[in-house]
Amino acid sequence: MSSTANPAPIQHFLEFNDLPKEDILYLLSRARFIKQRFKNYEPHMTLHDRTLAMVFEKASTRTRVSFEAGMYQMGGSVIHLTTNDSQLGRSEPIEDTARVISRMVDLVMIRTFGQERIELFAEHSRVPVINGLTNEYHPCQILADIFTFNEFRGPIADKTVAWIGDGNNMAYTWLQAAKLLGFKLHFSAPNGYGLDPDLIGDAGDALSVFEDPYEACRGAHLVTTDVWTSMGFEDENEARRKAFAHWCVNDEMMSLADTEALFMHCLPAHRGEEVTASVIDGPQSVVWDEAENRMHVQKALMEFLLLGKLD
Ligand code: CP
Ligand code: NVA
């Protein structure tokens, strides 16, 4: 349990590039080890007596189950809070919530709206904070996606990932990962739904933007997409349905990609909108492994943030 004094610097994971490349590579390798133990029914209880608090200000299936199951499997325990069943729903400031929760637990995961909200929480937290999705980033998902790519196709460096759809939290995080790990991102979104130049900074040659989603897929080693309307943007649903009609990953797009190309989607998916059933349920899709791998990479992440690198 946390003591009241904690002089050591706290490592948070609020954005993918909060960790240097060597730490990301360590996490991917550690997750392989942890997953193997899980598959062999070998206990891996490195977080015995540790407590994770999860704060959800938006809905979740995968993030909740993967963190919760993962923490219990490592010998720890979990507290699950949502906006409406906590005082956050009655306007308690996020910084006061951070001060209180972080005196009682060892680690916090938050899913919320603007990135500034999780940054404020982290600023007032005595323990590491993990981003479980904000409007801007979804770093745990991209960690799982890269782990999944590694499992099926080896290193992602020098490969090409095609992003077909909204310039959202997933897209920004893919770009951070491309810059950090040395792969290329082909990005295609309808006009008005692209990436904000202020948020992407200098992308160098990591980013190529395509008006035509079919061209973005050409030669790609991984084709990926996400919902047309992310959580928090529901008011734009109708306008987005019209704007994104041409940004549906289909068999023709997959046929333009590399012959060995994989398809990924962070889920939940809407078949017939951002992806056809034939692609997401087809032979190139690895979405179920991708979802499962959330748990394995997050176990490695939680262990790393609390215990550092282990042999
Ligand atoms: N991919 C993902 O984060 O799923 P949930 O919204 O179900 O957590
Ligand atoms: N971009 C989606 C991802 C859901 C896991 C959203 O933010 O709703």
mmCIF file of C-alpha atoms and ligand atoms in Angstrom:
data_model
loop_
_atom_site.group_PDB
_atom_site.id
_atom_site.type_symbol
_atom_site.label_atom_id
_atom_site.label_comp_id
_atom_site.label_asym_id
_atom_site.label_seq_id
_atom_site.Cartn_x
_atom_site.Cartn_y
_atom_site.Cartn_z
ATOM 1 C CA MET A 1 0.000 0.000 0.000
ATOM 2 C CA SER A 2 1.198 3.553 -0.685
ATOM 3 C CA SER A 3 2.973 5.412 2.094
ATOM 4 C CA THR A 4 2.247 9.108 2.664
ATOM 5 C CA ALA A 5 5.745 10.074 1.499
ATOM 6 C CA ASN A 6 6.789 9.124 -2.008
ATOM 7 C CA PRO A 7 9.964 10.912 -3.053
ATOM 8 C CA ALA A 8 10.655 8.742 -6.118
ATOM 9 C CA PRO A 9 9.629 10.252 -9.475
ATOM 10 C CA ILE A 10 6.347 8.799 -10.678
ATOM 11 C CA GLN A 11 6.131 7.331 -14.164
ATOM 12 C CA HIS A 12 2.696 7.799 -15.726
ATOM 13 C CA PHE A 13 1.437 6.405 -19.056
ATOM 14 C CA LEU A 14 -0.783 9.177 -20.374
ATOM 15 C CA GLU A 15 0.451 9.089 -23.974
ATOM 16 C CA PHE A 16 2.244 6.366 -25.937
ATOM 17 C CA ASN A 17 5.426 8.408 -26.095
ATOM 18 C CA ASP A 18 5.567 8.957 -22.338
ATOM 19 C CA LEU A 19 7.891 5.946 -22.451
ATOM 20 C CA PRO A 20 11.073 5.775 -24.524
ATOM 21 C CA LYS A 21 11.418 3.169 -27.257
ATOM 22 C CA GLU A 22 13.548 0.873 -25.064
ATOM 23 C CA ASP A 23 10.803 0.732 -22.410
ATOM 24 C CA ILE A 24 8.111 0.009 -25.012
ATOM 25 C CA LEU A 25 10.256 -2.825 -26.388
ATOM 26 C CA TYR A 26 10.753 -4.140 -22.834
ATOM 27 C CA LEU A 27 6.964 -4.102 -22.274
ATOM 28 C CA LEU A 28 6.338 -6.013 -25.512
ATOM 29 C CA SER A 29 8.883 -8.621 -24.548
ATOM 30 C CA ARG A 30 7.646 -8.871 -20.945
ATOM 31 C CA ALA A 31 4.050 -9.214 -22.185
ATOM 32 C CA ARG A 32 5.124 -12.203 -24.309
ATOM 33 C CA PHE A 33 6.537 -13.849 -21.180
ATOM 34 C CA ILE A 34 3.451 -13.025 -19.092
ATOM 35 C CA LYS A 35 1.097 -14.282 -21.820
ATOM 36 C CA GLN A 36 3.014 -17.551 -22.075
ATOM 37 C CA ARG A 37 2.667 -18.083 -18.324
ATOM 38 C CA PHE A 38 -1.066 -17.390 -18.569
ATOM 39 C CA LYS A 39 -1.422 -19.914 -21.404
ATOM 40 C CA ASN A 40 0.499 -22.500 -19.346
ATOM 41 C CA TYR A 41 -1.752 -21.896 -16.292
ATOM 42 C CA GLU A 42 1.325 -20.747 -14.338
ATOM 43 C CA PRO A 43 0.597 -18.154 -11.625
ATOM 44 C CA HIS A 44 2.248 -14.760 -12.130
ATOM 45 C CA MET A 45 1.508 -12.927 -8.880
ATOM 46 C CA THR A 46 3.997 -10.071 -8.968
ATOM 47 C CA LEU A 47 1.418 -7.490 -7.818
ATOM 48 C CA HIS A 48 0.308 -9.317 -4.684
ATOM 49 C CA ASP A 49 -1.342 -6.859 -2.233
ATOM 50 C CA ARG A 50 -1.355 -3.999 -4.757
ATOM 51 C CA THR A 51 -4.570 -2.129 -5.540
ATOM 52 C CA LEU A 52 -5.660 -0.612 -8.841
ATOM 53 C CA ALA A 53 -8.432 2.015 -8.955
ATOM 54 C CA MET A 54 -10.203 2.351 -12.300
ATOM 55 C CA VAL A 55 -12.180 5.513 -13.039
ATOM 56 C CA PHE A 56 -14.523 5.340 -16.022
ATOM 57 C CA GLU A 57 -16.120 8.528 -17.308
ATOM 58 C CA LYS A 58 -17.091 6.713 -20.537
ATOM 59 C CA ALA A 59 -18.399 3.200 -21.246
ATOM 60 C CA SER A 60 -16.107 0.181 -21.623
ATOM 61 C CA THR A 61 -16.081 -3.573 -22.068
ATOM 62 C CA ARG A 62 -12.504 -4.529 -23.025
ATOM 63 C CA THR A 63 -10.652 -1.961 -20.947
ATOM 64 C CA ARG A 64 -12.530 -2.805 -17.803
ATOM 65 C CA VAL A 65 -12.312 -6.575 -18.165
ATOM 66 C CA SER A 66 -8.671 -6.621 -19.271
ATOM 67 C CA PHE A 67 -7.437 -4.408 -16.416
ATOM 68 C CA GLU A 68 -9.632 -6.053 -13.826
ATOM 69 C CA ALA A 69 -8.881 -9.666 -14.797
ATOM 70 C CA GLY A 70 -5.204 -8.811 -15.274
ATOM 71 C CA MET A 71 -4.813 -7.235 -11.838
ATOM 72 C CA TYR A 72 -6.571 -10.115 -10.056
ATOM 73 C CA GLN A 73 -4.448 -12.640 -11.947
ATOM 74 C CA MET A 74 -1.338 -10.853 -10.687
ATOM 75 C CA GLY A 75 -2.503 -11.154 -7.076
ATOM 76 C CA GLY A 76 -3.797 -7.605 -6.668
ATOM 77 C CA SER A 77 -7.243 -6.126 -6.265
ATOM 78 C CA VAL A 78 -9.329 -3.608 -8.157
ATOM 79 C CA ILE A 79 -11.762 -0.818 -7.357
ATOM 80 C CA HIS A 80 -14.124 0.219 -10.155
ATOM 81 C CA LEU A 81 -15.585 3.737 -10.173
ATOM 82 C CA THR A 82 -17.708 5.548 -12.716
ATOM 83 C CA THR A 83 -18.611 9.202 -12.919
ATOM 84 C CA ASN A 84 -22.170 8.619 -11.840
ATOM 85 C CA ASP A 85 -21.489 6.334 -8.902
ATOM 86 C CA SER A 86 -18.771 8.593 -7.482
ATOM 87 C CA GLN A 87 -18.632 12.238 -6.406
ATOM 88 C CA LEU A 88 -17.161 13.115 -9.809
ATOM 89 C CA GLY A 89 -20.775 13.045 -10.993
ATOM 90 C CA ARG A 90 -21.569 15.728 -8.398
ATOM 91 C CA SER A 91 -18.742 18.005 -9.585
ATOM 92 C CA GLU A 92 -15.989 17.091 -7.125
ATOM 93 C CA PRO A 93 -12.862 18.527 -8.790
ATOM 94 C CA ILE A 94 -10.724 15.910 -10.542
ATOM 95 C CA GLU A 95 -7.644 17.098 -8.639
ATOM 96 C CA ASP A 96 -9.351 16.483 -5.275
ATOM 97 C CA THR A 97 -10.402 13.039 -6.501
ATOM 98 C CA ALA A 98 -6.782 12.360 -7.475
ATOM 99 C CA ARG A 99 -5.432 13.502 -4.102
ATOM 100 C CA VAL A 100 -7.829 11.210 -2.237
ATOM 101 C CA ILE A 101 -7.761 8.070 -4.392
ATOM 102 C CA SER A 102 -3.986 8.094 -4.736
ATOM 103 C CA ARG A 103 -3.525 8.004 -0.935
ATOM 104 C CA MET A 104 -5.342 4.669 -0.803
ATOM 105 C CA VAL A 105 -4.292 2.708 -3.877
ATOM 106 C CA ASP A 106 -1.059 1.937 -5.733
ATOM 107 C CA LEU A 107 -2.104 2.608 -9.312
ATOM 108 C CA VAL A 108 -4.913 4.400 -11.153
ATOM 109 C CA MET A 109 -6.362 3.863 -14.617
ATOM 110 C CA ILE A 110 -8.668 6.524 -16.017
ATOM 111 C CA ARG A 111 -10.919 6.708 -19.069
ATOM 112 C CA THR A 112 -12.117 10.258 -19.566
ATOM 113 C CA PHE A 113 -12.752 13.087 -22.025
ATOM 114 C CA GLY A 114 -10.058 15.719 -22.721
ATOM 115 C CA GLN A 115 -6.399 14.863 -22.196
ATOM 116 C CA GLU A 116 -6.099 17.886 -19.906
ATOM 117 C CA ARG A 117 -8.371 16.084 -17.435
ATOM 118 C CA ILE A 118 -6.093 13.055 -17.058
ATOM 119 C CA GLU A 119 -3.050 15.363 -16.938
ATOM 120 C CA LEU A 120 -4.642 17.275 -14.069
ATOM 121 C CA PHE A 121 -5.366 14.006 -12.285
ATOM 122 C CA ALA A 122 -1.769 12.831 -12.769
ATOM 123 C CA GLU A 123 -0.379 16.135 -11.538
ATOM 124 C CA HIS A 124 -2.149 15.611 -8.209
ATOM 125 C CA SER A 125 -1.637 11.863 -7.927
ATOM 126 C CA ARG A 126 0.887 10.186 -5.632
ATOM 127 C CA VAL A 127 0.806 7.021 -7.735
ATOM 128 C CA PRO A 128 1.214 6.159 -11.446
ATOM 129 C CA VAL A 129 -1.723 6.964 -13.713
ATOM 130 C CA ILE A 130 -2.578 5.017 -16.875
ATOM 131 C CA ASN A 131 -4.630 6.412 -19.762
ATOM 132 C CA GLY A 132 -7.473 3.994 -20.475
ATOM 133 C CA LEU A 133 -8.652 6.287 -23.340
ATOM 134 C CA THR A 134 -9.102 10.014 -23.697
ATOM 135 C CA ASN A 135 -10.453 12.042 -26.614
ATOM 136 C CA GLU A 136 -6.861 12.401 -27.820
ATOM 137 C CA TYR A 137 -5.112 9.082 -27.077
ATOM 138 C CA HIS A 138 -5.587 5.364 -26.412
ATOM 139 C CA PRO A 139 -2.042 4.174 -25.646
ATOM 140 C CA CYS A 140 -2.889 0.795 -24.063
ATOM 141 C CA GLN A 141 -4.769 -0.193 -27.213
ATOM 142 C CA ILE A 142 -1.861 0.645 -29.496
ATOM 143 C CA LEU A 143 0.498 -1.291 -27.216
ATOM 144 C CA ALA A 144 -1.791 -4.311 -27.677
ATOM 145 C CA ASP A 145 -2.047 -3.731 -31.433
ATOM 146 C CA ILE A 146 1.723 -3.630 -31.884
ATOM 147 C CA PHE A 147 2.116 -6.697 -29.667
ATOM 148 C CA THR A 148 -0.436 -8.463 -31.892
ATOM 149 C CA PHE A 149 1.383 -7.395 -35.061
ATOM 150 C CA ASN A 150 4.633 -8.761 -33.570
ATOM 151 C CA GLU A 151 2.972 -12.100 -32.810
ATOM 152 C CA PHE A 152 1.712 -12.564 -36.358
ATOM 153 C CA ARG A 153 4.311 -10.767 -38.471
ATOM 154 C CA GLY A 154 7.368 -9.875 -36.350
ATOM 155 C CA PRO A 155 8.812 -6.373 -35.833
ATOM 156 C CA ILE A 156 6.709 -3.437 -37.019
ATOM 157 C CA ALA A 157 9.707 -1.160 -37.749
ATOM 158 C CA ASP A 158 9.817 -0.164 -41.447
ATOM 159 C CA LYS A 159 6.333 -1.579 -42.076
ATOM 160 C CA THR A 160 3.288 0.432 -43.228
ATOM 161 C CA VAL A 161 0.048 0.802 -41.274
ATOM 162 C CA ALA A 162 -3.001 2.180 -43.139
ATOM 163 C CA TRP A 163 -5.475 4.119 -41.004
ATOM 164 C CA ILE A 164 -8.859 4.417 -42.730
ATOM 165 C CA GLY A 165 -11.272 6.766 -40.971
ATOM 166 C CA ASP A 166 -11.576 9.354 -38.272
ATOM 167 C CA GLY A 167 -8.631 11.422 -37.048
ATOM 168 C CA ASN A 168 -9.387 10.300 -33.507
ATOM 169 C CA ASN A 169 -7.643 9.072 -30.346
ATOM 170 C CA MET A 170 -6.561 5.831 -32.051
ATOM 171 C CA ALA A 171 -5.144 7.645 -35.079
ATOM 172 C CA TYR A 172 -3.121 10.105 -32.985
ATOM 173 C CA THR A 173 -1.727 7.250 -30.914
ATOM 174 C CA TRP A 174 -0.786 5.250 -34.021
ATOM 175 C CA LEU A 175 1.132 8.293 -35.194
ATOM 176 C CA GLN A 176 2.995 8.615 -31.891
ATOM 177 C CA ALA A 177 3.912 4.935 -32.118
ATOM 178 C CA ALA A 178 5.034 5.268 -35.758
ATOM 179 C CA LYS A 179 7.395 8.087 -34.827
ATOM 180 C CA LEU A 180 8.754 6.233 -31.804
ATOM 181 C CA LEU A 181 9.161 2.781 -33.348
ATOM 182 C CA GLY A 182 10.038 3.727 -36.925
ATOM 183 C CA PHE A 183 7.129 2.593 -39.069
ATOM 184 C CA LYS A 184 4.953 4.468 -41.567
ATOM 185 C CA LEU A 185 1.366 5.587 -41.128
ATOM 186 C CA HIS A 186 -0.833 6.015 -44.214
ATOM 187 C CA PHE A 187 -3.752 8.153 -43.066
ATOM 188 C CA SER A 188 -7.015 8.761 -44.926
ATOM 189 C CA ALA A 189 -10.072 10.576 -43.534
ATOM 190 C CA PRO A 190 -12.887 12.614 -45.086
ATOM 191 C CA ASN A 191 -12.369 16.364 -45.343
ATOM 192 C CA GLY A 192 -12.826 17.999 -41.965
ATOM 193 C CA TYR A 193 -12.022 14.827 -39.985
ATOM 194 C CA GLY A 194 -8.249 14.759 -40.409
ATOM 195 C CA LEU A 195 -5.458 15.181 -37.859
ATOM 196 C CA ASP A 196 -4.923 18.535 -36.169
ATOM 197 C CA PRO A 197 -1.435 19.811 -37.155
ATOM 198 C CA ASP A 198 -1.008 21.372 -33.699
ATOM 199 C CA LEU A 199 -1.444 17.986 -32.072
ATOM 200 C CA ILE A 200 0.777 15.960 -34.416
ATOM 201 C CA GLY A 201 3.808 18.271 -34.381
ATOM 202 C CA ASP A 202 6.629 17.258 -36.724
ATOM 203 C CA ALA A 203 5.681 13.861 -38.095
ATOM 204 C CA GLY A 204 8.698 13.699 -40.419
ATOM 205 C CA ASP A 205 8.326 10.862 -42.921
ATOM 206 C CA ALA A 206 6.255 8.767 -40.479
ATOM 207 C CA LEU A 207 2.991 10.197 -41.851
ATOM 208 C CA SER A 208 1.541 10.209 -45.397
ATOM 209 C CA VAL A 209 -1.945 11.632 -45.891
ATOM 210 C CA PHE A 210 -4.212 10.271 -48.660
ATOM 211 C CA GLU A 211 -7.497 11.690 -49.914
ATOM 212 C CA ASP A 212 -8.424 8.288 -51.335
ATOM 213 C CA PRO A 213 -8.707 5.498 -48.730
ATOM 214 C CA TYR A 214 -8.020 2.871 -51.413
ATOM 215 C CA GLU A 215 -4.647 4.499 -52.171
ATOM 216 C CA ALA A 216 -3.843 4.602 -48.454
ATOM 217 C CA CYS A 217 -4.215 0.808 -48.332
ATOM 218 C CA ARG A 218 -1.876 0.135 -51.251
ATOM 219 C CA GLY A 219 1.044 -2.023 -50.037
ATOM 220 C CA ALA A 220 0.113 -1.688 -46.343
ATOM 221 C CA HIS A 221 1.120 -4.472 -43.945
ATOM 222 C CA LEU A 222 -1.722 -3.641 -41.572
ATOM 223 C CA VAL A 223 -5.077 -2.012 -42.355
ATOM 224 C CA THR A 224 -6.961 -0.615 -39.402
ATOM 225 C CA THR A 225 -9.981 1.527 -38.663
ATOM 226 C CA ASP A 226 -12.343 2.563 -35.884
ATOM 227 C CA VAL A 227 -15.893 3.770 -35.365
ATOM 228 C CA TRP A 228 -16.992 6.822 -37.347
ATOM 229 C CA THR A 229 -18.247 8.467 -34.144
ATOM 230 C CA SER A 230 -16.171 8.166 -30.981
ATOM 231 C CA MET A 231 -17.599 8.399 -27.477
ATOM 232 C CA GLY A 232 -18.360 12.005 -26.599
ATOM 233 C CA PHE A 233 -19.093 13.005 -30.218
ATOM 234 C CA GLU A 234 -22.545 11.436 -30.523
ATOM 235 C CA ASP A 235 -24.160 14.762 -31.511
ATOM 236 C CA GLU A 236 -22.210 14.568 -34.798
ATOM 237 C CA ASN A 237 -23.462 11.085 -35.618
ATOM 238 C CA GLU A 238 -25.696 11.951 -38.583
ATOM 239 C CA ALA A 239 -23.181 14.290 -40.246
ATOM 240 C CA ARG A 240 -20.461 11.677 -39.766
ATOM 241 C CA ARG A 241 -22.538 8.883 -41.320
ATOM 242 C CA LYS A 242 -22.736 10.899 -44.521
ATOM 243 C CA ALA A 243 -19.133 12.102 -44.526
ATOM 244 C CA PHE A 244 -17.585 8.681 -43.827
ATOM 245 C CA ALA A 245 -19.650 6.569 -46.248
ATOM 246 C CA HIS A 246 -16.622 6.000 -48.548
ATOM 247 C CA TRP A 247 -14.318 5.125 -45.576
ATOM 248 C CA CYS A 248 -15.483 1.563 -45.049
ATOM 249 C CA VAL A 249 -12.714 -1.038 -45.077
ATOM 250 C CA ASN A 250 -13.817 -3.621 -47.640
ATOM 251 C CA ASP A 251 -12.376 -6.562 -49.581
ATOM 252 C CA GLU A 252 -11.186 -4.317 -52.400
ATOM 253 C CA MET A 253 -9.134 -2.212 -49.988
ATOM 254 C CA MET A 254 -7.655 -5.354 -48.430
ATOM 255 C CA SER A 255 -6.762 -6.651 -51.911
ATOM 256 C CA LEU A 256 -4.688 -3.495 -52.544
ATOM 257 C CA ALA A 257 -2.731 -4.031 -49.323
ATOM 258 C CA ASP A 258 0.230 -6.395 -49.022
ATOM 259 C CA THR A 259 -0.763 -10.021 -49.635
ATOM 260 C CA GLU A 260 0.141 -10.791 -46.000
ATOM 261 C CA ALA A 261 -1.713 -7.738 -44.629
ATOM 262 C CA LEU A 262 -3.571 -8.018 -41.333
ATOM 263 C CA PHE A 263 -6.779 -6.227 -40.359
ATOM 264 C CA MET A 264 -7.235 -4.744 -36.859
ATOM 265 C CA HIS A 265 -9.988 -2.811 -35.094
ATOM 266 C CA CYS A 266 -9.867 -1.774 -31.430
ATOM 267 C CA LEU A 267 -13.595 -2.691 -31.096
ATOM 268 C CA PRO A 268 -16.474 -2.179 -30.593
ATOM 269 C CA ALA A 269 -17.118 -2.366 -34.362
ATOM 270 C CA HIS A 270 -20.085 -1.482 -36.534
ATOM 271 C CA ARG A 271 -20.228 -3.956 -39.411
ATOM 272 C CA GLY A 272 -21.433 -2.210 -42.567
ATOM 273 C CA GLU A 273 -20.126 1.183 -41.406
ATOM 274 C CA GLU A 274 -16.345 1.470 -40.923
ATOM 275 C CA VAL A 275 -15.716 -2.170 -41.957
ATOM 276 C CA THR A 276 -17.582 -4.856 -43.858
ATOM 277 C CA ALA A 277 -18.476 -8.114 -42.137
ATOM 278 C CA SER A 278 -16.425 -9.943 -44.776
ATOM 279 C CA VAL A 279 -13.243 -8.146 -43.638
ATOM 280 C CA ILE A 280 -13.677 -8.122 -39.861
ATOM 281 C CA ASP A 281 -14.873 -11.737 -39.847
ATOM 282 C CA GLY A 282 -12.481 -12.767 -42.631
ATOM 283 C CA PRO A 283 -9.102 -14.539 -42.696
ATOM 284 C CA GLN A 284 -6.920 -11.418 -42.437
ATOM 285 C CA SER A 285 -8.654 -10.143 -39.315
ATOM 286 C CA VAL A 286 -6.912 -10.614 -35.954
ATOM 287 C CA VAL A 287 -9.355 -8.585 -33.876
ATOM 288 C CA TRP A 288 -10.004 -11.246 -31.227
ATOM 289 C CA ASP A 289 -6.306 -11.783 -30.529
ATOM 290 C CA GLU A 290 -5.939 -8.001 -30.498
ATOM 291 C CA ALA A 291 -8.660 -7.706 -27.846
ATOM 292 C CA GLU A 292 -7.203 -10.507 -25.697
ATOM 293 C CA ASN A 293 -3.752 -8.963 -25.892
ATOM 294 C CA ARG A 294 -4.997 -5.865 -24.081
ATOM 295 C CA MET A 295 -4.820 -7.918 -20.909
ATOM 296 C CA HIS A 296 -1.313 -9.268 -21.457
ATOM 297 C CA VAL A 297 0.298 -5.932 -22.344
ATOM 298 C CA GLN A 298 -1.477 -4.119 -19.516
ATOM 299 C CA LYS A 299 -0.230 -6.715 -17.026
ATOM 300 C CA ALA A 300 3.291 -5.938 -18.221
ATOM 301 C CA LEU A 301 2.563 -2.198 -18.023
ATOM 302 C CA MET A 302 1.133 -2.284 -14.487
ATOM 303 C CA GLU A 303 4.047 -4.405 -13.287
ATOM 304 C CA PHE A 304 6.563 -2.041 -14.935
ATOM 305 C CA LEU A 305 5.008 1.116 -13.463
ATOM 306 C CA LEU A 306 5.021 -0.388 -9.955
ATOM 307 C CA LEU A 307 8.146 -2.559 -9.930
ATOM 308 C CA GLY A 308 10.318 -1.381 -12.826
ATOM 309 C CA LYS A 309 12.012 -3.809 -15.204
ATOM 310 C CA LEU A 310 12.157 -7.410 -14.010
ATOM 311 C CA ASP A 311 14.230 -10.252 -15.483
HETATM 312 N N1 CP B 1 -11.033 -1.091 -27.371
HETATM 313 C C1 CP B 1 -11.548 -0.662 -26.207
HETATM 314 O O1 CP B 1 -10.949 0.160 -25.484
HETATM 315 O O2 CP B 1 -12.735 -1.221 -25.890
HETATM 316 P P1 CP B 1 -13.724 -0.804 -24.704
HETATM 317 O O3 CP B 1 -14.302 0.539 -25.065
HETATM 318 O O4 CP B 1 -14.740 -1.888 -24.665
HETATM 319 O O5 CP B 1 -12.928 -0.704 -23.428
HETATM 320 N N1 NVA B 2 -12.304 5.907 -30.863
HETATM 321 C C1 NVA B 2 -13.197 5.138 -30.039
HETATM 322 C C2 NVA B 2 -12.455 3.994 -29.412
HETATM 323 C C3 NVA B 2 -13.286 3.118 -28.516
HETATM 324 C C4 NVA B 2 -12.477 2.043 -27.850
HETATM 325 C C5 NVA B 2 -13.824 6.025 -28.987
HETATM 326 O O1 NVA B 2 -13.124 6.879 -28.438
HETATM 327 O O2 NVA B 2 -15.025 5.896 -28.732
#
